[in-house]
């Protein structure tokens, strides 16, 4: 068996985040539906649209590499999304639901930020500036989303306490 290199690792990680994005795309409408605050629902809906664009960017990178766009089961995102589902079930009807949904969503964002940060660095190392640029665009969106969620989280905690 040939020794796996950074190129193989980059492709594997690209498949991991591709799988993750598709799971997130499916989870976001459910989270939007569950959200109690209109602002939070709007934030989830907006990020759902952004996620579609992020998947398209990944499609472009697979194409640049002449590889089929294919996901690889990511246990990490499955676990994070599963925890979000538990919160939706267990806190249904509670004022603590939105803070819980926000916590779950921020865990998702942080996972994505970690992955895209790594992928960007590897793309640069592998002399793939076009891929690095696309990854950076997504990374910026994820960070902005995380920032919005942080602000909503403060508002949600205050509303819960009131
Ligand atoms: Fe994403």
PDB file of C-alpha atoms and ligand atoms in Angstrom:
ATOM      1  CA  UNK A   1       0.000   0.000   0.000  1.00  0.00           C
ATOM      2  CA  UNK A   2       1.314   3.395  -0.969  1.00  0.00           C
ATOM      3  CA  UNK A   3       2.052   5.784   1.849  1.00  0.00           C
ATOM      4  CA  UNK A   4      -0.729   8.285   2.297  1.00  0.00           C
ATOM      5  CA  UNK A   5       0.339  11.883   1.920  1.00  0.00           C
ATOM      6  CA  UNK A   6      -1.015  15.328   2.724  1.00  0.00           C
ATOM      7  CA  UNK A   7      -2.903  15.297  -0.555  1.00  0.00           C
ATOM      8  CA  UNK A   8      -4.787  12.167   0.533  1.00  0.00           C
ATOM      9  CA  UNK A   9      -5.439  13.698   3.952  1.00  0.00           C
ATOM     10  CA  UNK A  10      -6.800  16.860   2.323  1.00  0.00           C
ATOM     11  CA  UNK A  11      -9.173  14.814   0.151  1.00  0.00           C
ATOM     12  CA  UNK A  12     -10.309  12.693   3.112  1.00  0.00           C
ATOM     13  CA  UNK A  13     -11.009  15.791   5.186  1.00  0.00           C
ATOM     14  CA  UNK A  14     -12.845  17.390   2.266  1.00  0.00           C
ATOM     15  CA  UNK A  15     -15.098  14.307   2.179  1.00  0.00           C
ATOM     16  CA  UNK A  16     -15.613  14.586   5.935  1.00  0.00           C
ATOM     17  CA  UNK A  17     -16.810  18.199   5.765  1.00  0.00           C
ATOM     18  CA  UNK A  18     -18.873  17.447   2.629  1.00  0.00           C
ATOM     19  CA  UNK A  19     -20.744  14.786   4.577  1.00  0.00           C
ATOM     20  CA  UNK A  20     -21.052  17.148   7.551  1.00  0.00           C
ATOM     21  CA  UNK A  21     -22.461  20.009   5.446  1.00  0.00           C
ATOM     22  CA  UNK A  22     -25.105  17.713   3.975  1.00  0.00           C
ATOM     23  CA  UNK A  23     -26.168  16.602   7.450  1.00  0.00           C
ATOM     24  CA  UNK A  24     -26.272  20.217   8.591  1.00  0.00           C
ATOM     25  CA  UNK A  25     -28.409  21.128   5.563  1.00  0.00           C
ATOM     26  CA  UNK A  26     -30.946  18.524   6.698  1.00  0.00           C
ATOM     27  CA  UNK A  27     -30.825  19.529  10.373  1.00  0.00           C
ATOM     28  CA  UNK A  28     -31.215  23.307   9.964  1.00  0.00           C
ATOM     29  CA  UNK A  29     -34.879  23.350   8.847  1.00  0.00           C
ATOM     30  CA  UNK A  30     -35.747  21.200  11.878  1.00  0.00           C
ATOM     31  CA  UNK A  31     -33.884  23.582  14.165  1.00  0.00           C
ATOM     32  CA  UNK A  32     -35.578  26.580  12.521  1.00  0.00           C
ATOM     33  CA  UNK A  33     -38.969  24.977  13.068  1.00  0.00           C
ATOM     34  CA  UNK A  34     -38.184  24.286  16.721  1.00  0.00           C
ATOM     35  CA  UNK A  35     -36.830  27.786  17.510  1.00  0.00           C
ATOM     36  CA  UNK A  36     -39.076  29.889  19.731  1.00  0.00           C
ATOM     37  CA  UNK A  37     -37.662  33.284  18.783  1.00  0.00           C
ATOM     38  CA  UNK A  38     -38.242  34.727  15.314  1.00  0.00           C
ATOM     39  CA  UNK A  39     -34.683  36.040  15.222  1.00  0.00           C
ATOM     40  CA  UNK A  40     -33.233  32.615  15.889  1.00  0.00           C
ATOM     41  CA  UNK A  41     -35.504  31.024  13.287  1.00  0.00           C
ATOM     42  CA  UNK A  42     -34.366  33.649  10.755  1.00  0.00           C
ATOM     43  CA  UNK A  43     -30.705  32.988  11.602  1.00  0.00           C
ATOM     44  CA  UNK A  44     -31.146  29.244  11.006  1.00  0.00           C
ATOM     45  CA  UNK A  45     -32.977  29.872   7.732  1.00  0.00           C
ATOM     46  CA  UNK A  46     -30.274  32.245   6.525  1.00  0.00           C
ATOM     47  CA  UNK A  47     -27.567  29.741   7.378  1.00  0.00           C
ATOM     48  CA  UNK A  48     -29.486  27.019   5.566  1.00  0.00           C
ATOM     49  CA  UNK A  49     -29.200  29.070   2.363  1.00  0.00           C
ATOM     50  CA  UNK A  50     -25.524  29.755   3.022  1.00  0.00           C
ATOM     51  CA  UNK A  51     -24.918  26.041   3.562  1.00  0.00           C
ATOM     52  CA  UNK A  52     -26.212  25.313   0.060  1.00  0.00           C
ATOM     53  CA  UNK A  53     -23.567  27.689  -1.301  1.00  0.00           C
ATOM     54  CA  UNK A  54     -20.903  26.089   0.890  1.00  0.00           C
ATOM     55  CA  UNK A  55     -21.716  22.672  -0.558  1.00  0.00           C
ATOM     56  CA  UNK A  56     -21.383  24.154  -4.050  1.00  0.00           C
ATOM     57  CA  UNK A  57     -17.921  25.462  -3.170  1.00  0.00           C
ATOM     58  CA  UNK A  58     -16.924  21.981  -2.033  1.00  0.00           C
ATOM     59  CA  UNK A  59     -18.287  20.578  -5.321  1.00  0.00           C
ATOM     60  CA  UNK A  60     -16.005  23.022  -7.131  1.00  0.00           C
ATOM     61  CA  UNK A  61     -12.962  21.905  -5.145  1.00  0.00           C
ATOM     62  CA  UNK A  62     -13.647  18.220  -5.880  1.00  0.00           C
ATOM     63  CA  UNK A  63     -13.916  19.178  -9.538  1.00  0.00           C
ATOM     64  CA  UNK A  64     -10.590  21.069  -9.427  1.00  0.00           C
ATOM     65  CA  UNK A  65      -9.004  17.922  -8.026  1.00  0.00           C
ATOM     66  CA  UNK A  66     -10.679  15.778 -10.668  1.00  0.00           C
ATOM     67  CA  UNK A  67     -12.315  13.696  -7.957  1.00  0.00           C
ATOM     68  CA  UNK A  68     -15.965  12.746  -7.564  1.00  0.00           C
ATOM     69  CA  UNK A  69     -17.780  14.815  -4.910  1.00  0.00           C
ATOM     70  CA  UNK A  70     -18.381  12.213  -2.257  1.00  0.00           C
ATOM     71  CA  UNK A  71     -18.910  12.369   1.481  1.00  0.00           C
ATOM     72  CA  UNK A  72     -17.334  10.164   4.092  1.00  0.00           C
ATOM     73  CA  UNK A  73     -19.336   9.430   7.239  1.00  0.00           C
ATOM     74  CA  UNK A  74     -18.324  11.893   9.922  1.00  0.00           C
ATOM     75  CA  UNK A  75     -19.048  10.539  13.399  1.00  0.00           C
ATOM     76  CA  UNK A  76     -18.255  13.887  15.009  1.00  0.00           C
ATOM     77  CA  UNK A  77     -21.026  15.805  13.251  1.00  0.00           C
ATOM     78  CA  UNK A  78     -23.458  12.908  13.712  1.00  0.00           C
ATOM     79  CA  UNK A  79     -22.864  13.150  17.462  1.00  0.00           C
ATOM     80  CA  UNK A  80     -23.213  16.931  17.593  1.00  0.00           C
ATOM     81  CA  UNK A  81     -26.457  16.839  15.587  1.00  0.00           C
ATOM     82  CA  UNK A  82     -27.775  13.980  17.722  1.00  0.00           C
ATOM     83  CA  UNK A  83     -27.228  16.073  20.841  1.00  0.00           C
ATOM     84  CA  UNK A  84     -29.176  18.889  19.191  1.00  0.00           C
ATOM     85  CA  UNK A  85     -32.071  16.502  18.571  1.00  0.00           C
ATOM     86  CA  UNK A  86     -32.051  15.452  22.219  1.00  0.00           C
ATOM     87  CA  UNK A  87     -32.304  19.092  23.270  1.00  0.00           C
ATOM     88  CA  UNK A  88     -35.245  19.618  20.902  1.00  0.00           C
ATOM     89  CA  UNK A  89     -37.057  16.655  22.476  1.00  0.00           C
ATOM     90  CA  UNK A  90     -36.155  17.251  26.078  1.00  0.00           C
ATOM     91  CA  UNK A  91     -36.689  21.028  26.170  1.00  0.00           C
ATOM     92  CA  UNK A  92     -39.763  21.255  23.980  1.00  0.00           C
ATOM     93  CA  UNK A  93     -42.024  23.942  25.427  1.00  0.00           C
ATOM     94  CA  UNK A  94     -39.326  25.214  27.798  1.00  0.00           C
ATOM     95  CA  UNK A  95     -37.906  28.741  27.784  1.00  0.00           C
ATOM     96  CA  UNK A  96     -34.505  27.026  27.868  1.00  0.00           C
ATOM     97  CA  UNK A  97     -35.092  25.540  24.397  1.00  0.00           C
ATOM     98  CA  UNK A  98     -33.561  28.435  22.452  1.00  0.00           C
ATOM     99  CA  UNK A  99     -30.415  28.615  24.601  1.00  0.00           C
ATOM    100  CA  UNK A 100     -30.084  24.866  24.065  1.00  0.00           C
ATOM    101  CA  UNK A 101     -30.557  25.140  20.301  1.00  0.00           C
ATOM    102  CA  UNK A 102     -28.011  27.932  20.187  1.00  0.00           C
ATOM    103  CA  UNK A 103     -25.488  25.834  22.100  1.00  0.00           C
ATOM    104  CA  UNK A 104     -25.991  22.960  19.658  1.00  0.00           C
ATOM    105  CA  UNK A 105     -25.677  25.263  16.643  1.00  0.00           C
ATOM    106  CA  UNK A 106     -22.492  26.832  17.991  1.00  0.00           C
ATOM    107  CA  UNK A 107     -20.967  23.399  18.503  1.00  0.00           C
ATOM    108  CA  UNK A 108     -21.691  22.732  14.820  1.00  0.00           C
ATOM    109  CA  UNK A 109     -20.118  26.045  13.771  1.00  0.00           C
ATOM    110  CA  UNK A 110     -17.017  25.437  15.856  1.00  0.00           C
ATOM    111  CA  UNK A 111     -16.570  22.005  14.289  1.00  0.00           C
ATOM    112  CA  UNK A 112     -16.839  23.559  10.838  1.00  0.00           C
ATOM    113  CA  UNK A 113     -14.482  26.411  11.682  1.00  0.00           C
ATOM    114  CA  UNK A 114     -11.901  23.870  12.892  1.00  0.00           C
ATOM    115  CA  UNK A 115     -12.211  21.800   9.722  1.00  0.00           C
ATOM    116  CA  UNK A 116     -12.188  24.703   7.264  1.00  0.00           C
ATOM    117  CA  UNK A 117      -9.279  26.382   9.063  1.00  0.00           C
ATOM    118  CA  UNK A 118      -7.246  23.208   8.663  1.00  0.00           C
ATOM    119  CA  UNK A 119      -8.333  22.679   5.049  1.00  0.00           C
ATOM    120  CA  UNK A 120      -7.370  26.240   4.156  1.00  0.00           C
ATOM    121  CA  UNK A 121      -3.869  25.786   5.578  1.00  0.00           C
ATOM    122  CA  UNK A 122      -3.437  22.468   3.760  1.00  0.00           C
ATOM    123  CA  UNK A 123      -4.726  23.893   0.458  1.00  0.00           C
ATOM    124  CA  UNK A 124      -2.103  26.637   0.712  1.00  0.00           C
ATOM    125  CA  UNK A 125       0.598  24.097   1.514  1.00  0.00           C
ATOM    126  CA  UNK A 126      -0.510  21.950  -1.454  1.00  0.00           C
ATOM    127  CA  UNK A 127      -0.310  24.971  -3.799  1.00  0.00           C
ATOM    128  CA  UNK A 128      -4.054  25.100  -4.419  1.00  0.00           C
ATOM    129  CA  UNK A 129      -4.721  28.847  -4.104  1.00  0.00           C
ATOM    130  CA  UNK A 130      -8.135  28.650  -5.796  1.00  0.00           C
ATOM    131  CA  UNK A 131      -9.298  26.005  -3.338  1.00  0.00           C
ATOM    132  CA  UNK A 132      -7.853  27.998  -0.429  1.00  0.00           C
ATOM    133  CA  UNK A 133      -9.816  31.052  -1.581  1.00  0.00           C
ATOM    134  CA  UNK A 134     -13.110  29.125  -1.745  1.00  0.00           C
ATOM    135  CA  UNK A 135     -12.461  27.598   1.677  1.00  0.00           C
ATOM    136  CA  UNK A 136     -11.716  31.036   3.074  1.00  0.00           C
ATOM    137  CA  UNK A 137     -15.050  32.374   1.785  1.00  0.00           C
ATOM    138  CA  UNK A 138     -16.868  29.599   3.631  1.00  0.00           C
ATOM    139  CA  UNK A 139     -14.718  30.050   6.723  1.00  0.00           C
ATOM    140  CA  UNK A 140     -15.685  33.738   6.833  1.00  0.00           C
ATOM    141  CA  UNK A 141     -19.392  32.815   6.623  1.00  0.00           C
ATOM    142  CA  UNK A 142     -19.064  30.260   9.400  1.00  0.00           C
ATOM    143  CA  UNK A 143     -17.301  32.742  11.675  1.00  0.00           C
ATOM    144  CA  UNK A 144     -19.944  35.375  10.970  1.00  0.00           C
ATOM    145  CA  UNK A 145     -22.684  32.859  11.746  1.00  0.00           C
ATOM    146  CA  UNK A 146     -20.975  31.925  14.997  1.00  0.00           C
ATOM    147  CA  UNK A 147     -20.797  35.609  15.892  1.00  0.00           C
ATOM    148  CA  UNK A 148     -24.514  36.100  15.200  1.00  0.00           C
ATOM    149  CA  UNK A 149     -25.316  33.025  17.296  1.00  0.00           C
ATOM    150  CA  UNK A 150     -23.187  34.350  20.170  1.00  0.00           C
ATOM    151  CA  UNK A 151     -25.199  37.584  20.194  1.00  0.00           C
ATOM    152  CA  UNK A 152     -28.505  35.708  20.003  1.00  0.00           C
ATOM    153  CA  UNK A 153     -27.337  33.447  22.825  1.00  0.00           C
ATOM    154  CA  UNK A 154     -26.895  36.431  25.152  1.00  0.00           C
ATOM    155  CA  UNK A 155     -30.363  37.706  24.183  1.00  0.00           C
ATOM    156  CA  UNK A 156     -31.879  34.242  24.680  1.00  0.00           C
ATOM    157  CA  UNK A 157     -30.380  33.842  28.157  1.00  0.00           C
ATOM    158  CA  UNK A 158     -31.661  37.283  29.145  1.00  0.00           C
ATOM    159  CA  UNK A 159     -35.139  36.482  27.798  1.00  0.00           C
ATOM    160  CA  UNK A 160     -35.138  33.169  29.643  1.00  0.00           C
ATOM    161  CA  UNK A 161     -34.188  34.897  32.886  1.00  0.00           C
ATOM    162  CA  UNK A 162     -36.882  37.569  32.510  1.00  0.00           C
TER     163      UNK A 162
HETATM  164 FE1  LIG B   1     -21.191  25.107   6.818  1.00  0.00          FE
END
